[in-house]
Short mmCIF file of C-alpha atoms in Angstrom, two decimals:
data_model
loop_
_atom_site.label_atom_id
_atom_site.label_comp_id
_atom_site.label_asym_id
_atom_site.label_seq_id
_atom_site.Cartn_x
_atom_site.Cartn_y
_atom_site.Cartn_z
CA MET Y 1 -35.94 88.69 78.01
CA ASP Y 2 -32.54 88.17 79.63
CA THR Y 3 -31.56 84.53 79.81
CA LYS Y 4 -28.60 83.23 81.78
CA PHE Y 5 -26.68 80.01 81.22
CA GLU Y 6 -23.97 78.79 83.61
CA SER Y 7 -21.41 76.05 83.19
CA SER Y 8 -20.71 73.64 85.98
CA VAL Y 9 -17.69 74.55 88.13
CA ARG Y 10 -14.33 73.25 86.89
CA GLU Y 11 -11.17 72.85 88.93
CA ILE Y 12 -8.01 74.04 87.19
CA PRO Y 13 -4.59 72.81 88.43
CA TYR Y 14 -3.01 76.27 88.12
CA SER Y 15 -3.12 79.37 90.29
CA GLN Y 16 -5.93 81.88 89.93
CA GLN Y 17 -3.40 84.53 88.85
CA ALA Y 18 -1.83 82.35 86.14
CA VAL Y 19 -5.22 81.49 84.63
CA TYR Y 20 -6.36 85.10 84.83
CA GLN Y 21 -3.19 86.36 83.09
CA ARG Y 22 -3.66 83.96 80.18
CA LEU Y 23 -7.40 84.54 79.72
CA SER Y 24 -7.25 88.33 80.10
CA ASP Y 25 -4.87 88.80 77.15
CA LEU Y 26 -6.46 87.15 74.14
CA ARG Y 27 -3.17 87.15 72.23
CA LEU Y 28 -2.00 84.53 74.71
CA SER Y 29 -5.06 82.42 73.87
CA GLU Y 30 -3.95 82.13 70.27
CA GLN Y 31 -2.33 78.80 71.18
CA VAL Y 32 -5.78 77.19 70.96
CA LYS Y 33 -5.56 77.59 67.19
CA ASP Y 34 -3.27 74.55 67.14
CA GLU Y 35 -6.09 72.46 68.57
CA LEU Y 36 -8.52 73.42 65.80
CA PRO Y 37 -8.91 71.61 62.47
CA GLU Y 38 -6.41 73.02 59.98
CA ASP Y 39 -9.14 74.43 57.70
CA LYS Y 40 -10.55 76.50 60.61
CA ARG Y 41 -7.31 78.06 61.88
CA GLU Y 42 -7.14 80.94 59.41
CA ASP Y 43 -10.70 82.00 60.24
CA ILE Y 44 -9.76 83.16 63.74
CA ILE Y 45 -7.93 86.41 64.53
CA PHE Y 46 -6.74 87.35 68.04
CA ASP Y 47 -5.56 90.67 69.47
CA THR Y 48 -5.25 91.83 73.09
CA ASP Y 49 -8.98 92.38 73.65
CA THR Y 50 -10.80 90.78 70.70
CA ILE Y 51 -11.35 87.43 68.97
CA THR Y 52 -12.89 87.51 65.51
CA MET Y 53 -13.98 84.27 63.88
CA SER Y 54 -15.91 83.09 60.88
CA VAL Y 55 -18.92 80.96 61.84
CA PRO Y 56 -20.76 79.47 58.86
CA PRO Y 57 -23.54 80.19 57.98
CA VAL Y 58 -23.69 83.20 60.35
CA GLY Y 59 -20.59 85.00 59.07
CA SER Y 60 -18.04 86.93 61.08
CA ILE Y 61 -18.46 87.21 64.87
CA SER Y 62 -16.31 89.37 67.15
CA ILE Y 63 -16.10 89.07 70.92
CA ARG Y 64 -14.12 91.56 73.01
CA ILE Y 65 -13.12 91.91 76.63
CA CYS Y 66 -15.19 94.72 78.12
CA GLU Y 67 -14.11 94.46 81.76
CA ARG Y 68 -11.32 92.92 83.81
CA GLU Y 69 -11.36 92.52 87.59
CA GLU Y 70 -7.98 91.02 88.40
CA PRO Y 71 -7.66 88.18 89.31
CA LYS Y 72 -11.35 87.20 89.65
CA THR Y 73 -13.41 88.07 86.59
CA ILE Y 74 -13.11 88.68 82.87
CA LYS Y 75 -16.20 89.90 81.03
CA TYR Y 76 -16.61 89.60 77.27
CA GLU Y 77 -19.27 91.06 74.99
CA THR Y 78 -20.15 90.57 71.37
CA VAL Y 79 -19.18 93.39 69.04
CA ASN Y 80 -20.36 91.83 65.81
CA SER Y 81 -22.86 88.98 66.19
CA PRO Y 82 -26.39 88.15 65.05
CA LEU Y 83 -27.04 87.08 68.66
CA PRO Y 84 -25.70 89.66 71.13
CA PHE Y 85 -24.51 88.15 74.42
CA ASN Y 86 -22.12 88.65 77.33
CA LEU Y 87 -19.77 85.98 78.69
CA TRP Y 88 -18.16 86.03 82.15
CA VAL Y 89 -15.24 83.93 83.33
CA GLN Y 90 -15.21 83.75 87.12
CA LEU Y 91 -12.11 82.47 88.92
CA LEU Y 92 -11.77 81.67 92.61
CA PRO Y 93 -8.66 80.35 94.37
CA LEU Y 94 -8.75 76.91 95.98
CA SER Y 95 -5.08 76.99 97.01
CA GLU Y 96 -1.89 78.71 95.85
CA SER Y 97 -1.66 76.31 92.91
CA THR Y 98 -5.31 75.56 92.01
CA CYS Y 99 -8.45 77.51 91.28
CA LYS Y 100 -12.02 76.91 90.24
CA MET Y 101 -13.80 78.45 87.29
CA ARG Y 102 -17.36 78.97 86.11
CA LEU Y 103 -18.57 80.45 82.82
CA THR Y 104 -21.79 82.43 82.49
CA ILE Y 105 -23.53 83.62 79.33
CA LYS Y 106 -26.27 86.23 79.46
CA ALA Y 107 -28.28 86.94 76.32
CA ASP Y 108 -31.48 88.75 75.46
CA LEU Y 109 -33.54 85.95 73.90
CA ASN Y 110 -37.16 85.88 72.88
CA PRO Y 111 -39.03 82.68 73.87
CA PHE Y 112 -38.90 81.22 70.33
CA ILE Y 113 -35.13 81.66 69.94
CA LYS Y 114 -34.54 80.53 73.53
CA GLY Y 115 -36.33 77.25 72.83
CA MET Y 116 -34.21 76.63 69.73
CA ILE Y 117 -30.76 77.46 71.08
CA SER Y 118 -30.86 76.73 74.83
CA LYS Y 119 -29.61 73.14 74.58
CA PRO Y 120 -26.83 73.77 72.00
CA LEU Y 121 -25.73 76.93 73.84
CA LYS Y 122 -25.51 75.10 77.18
CA GLU Y 123 -23.58 72.23 75.55
CA GLY Y 124 -21.21 74.71 73.88
CA LEU Y 125 -20.67 76.50 77.19
CA GLU Y 126 -19.76 73.19 78.87
CA ARG Y 127 -17.31 72.34 76.03
CA LEU Y 128 -15.72 75.79 76.36
CA ALA Y 129 -15.40 75.28 80.13
CA ASP Y 130 -13.75 71.89 79.50
CA ALA Y 131 -11.30 73.46 77.06
CA ILE Y 132 -10.38 76.27 79.45
CA ALA Y 133 -9.97 73.82 82.35
CA ALA Y 134 -7.71 71.61 80.21
CA GLY Y 135 -5.49 74.51 79.15
CA ARG Y 136 -1.87 75.06 80.13
CA TYR Y 137 -1.29 78.21 82.18
CA GLU Y 138 2.47 78.14 82.72
#
């Protein structure tokens, strides 16, 4: 059963194009490694389209960009994950120098799994939205 989770809308004080450029090339997102605890930094690998990370006790998870619609949408999908899901980043301009963003996750969850992970997944999605909104896109 497909289940969809959406973050609340965040305003970002940078242009839609600037945010899109940064988020659509995952190598440019590597700067977030500096914000992680030192013991977690080596467990994340970035390239243009893919992020691979170690998530104990699950193991290695890879997420790749599967579609780009400049400058509005970036779609990601899991390549290697015990829980397959898709993630969309939607960007809309508010002015020449600000935009708004919403994250959406869509996953095929059975009712048992959905009950167990809905709250942590929604909380994680909100934290990710906060991190993206707080980013620098210069």
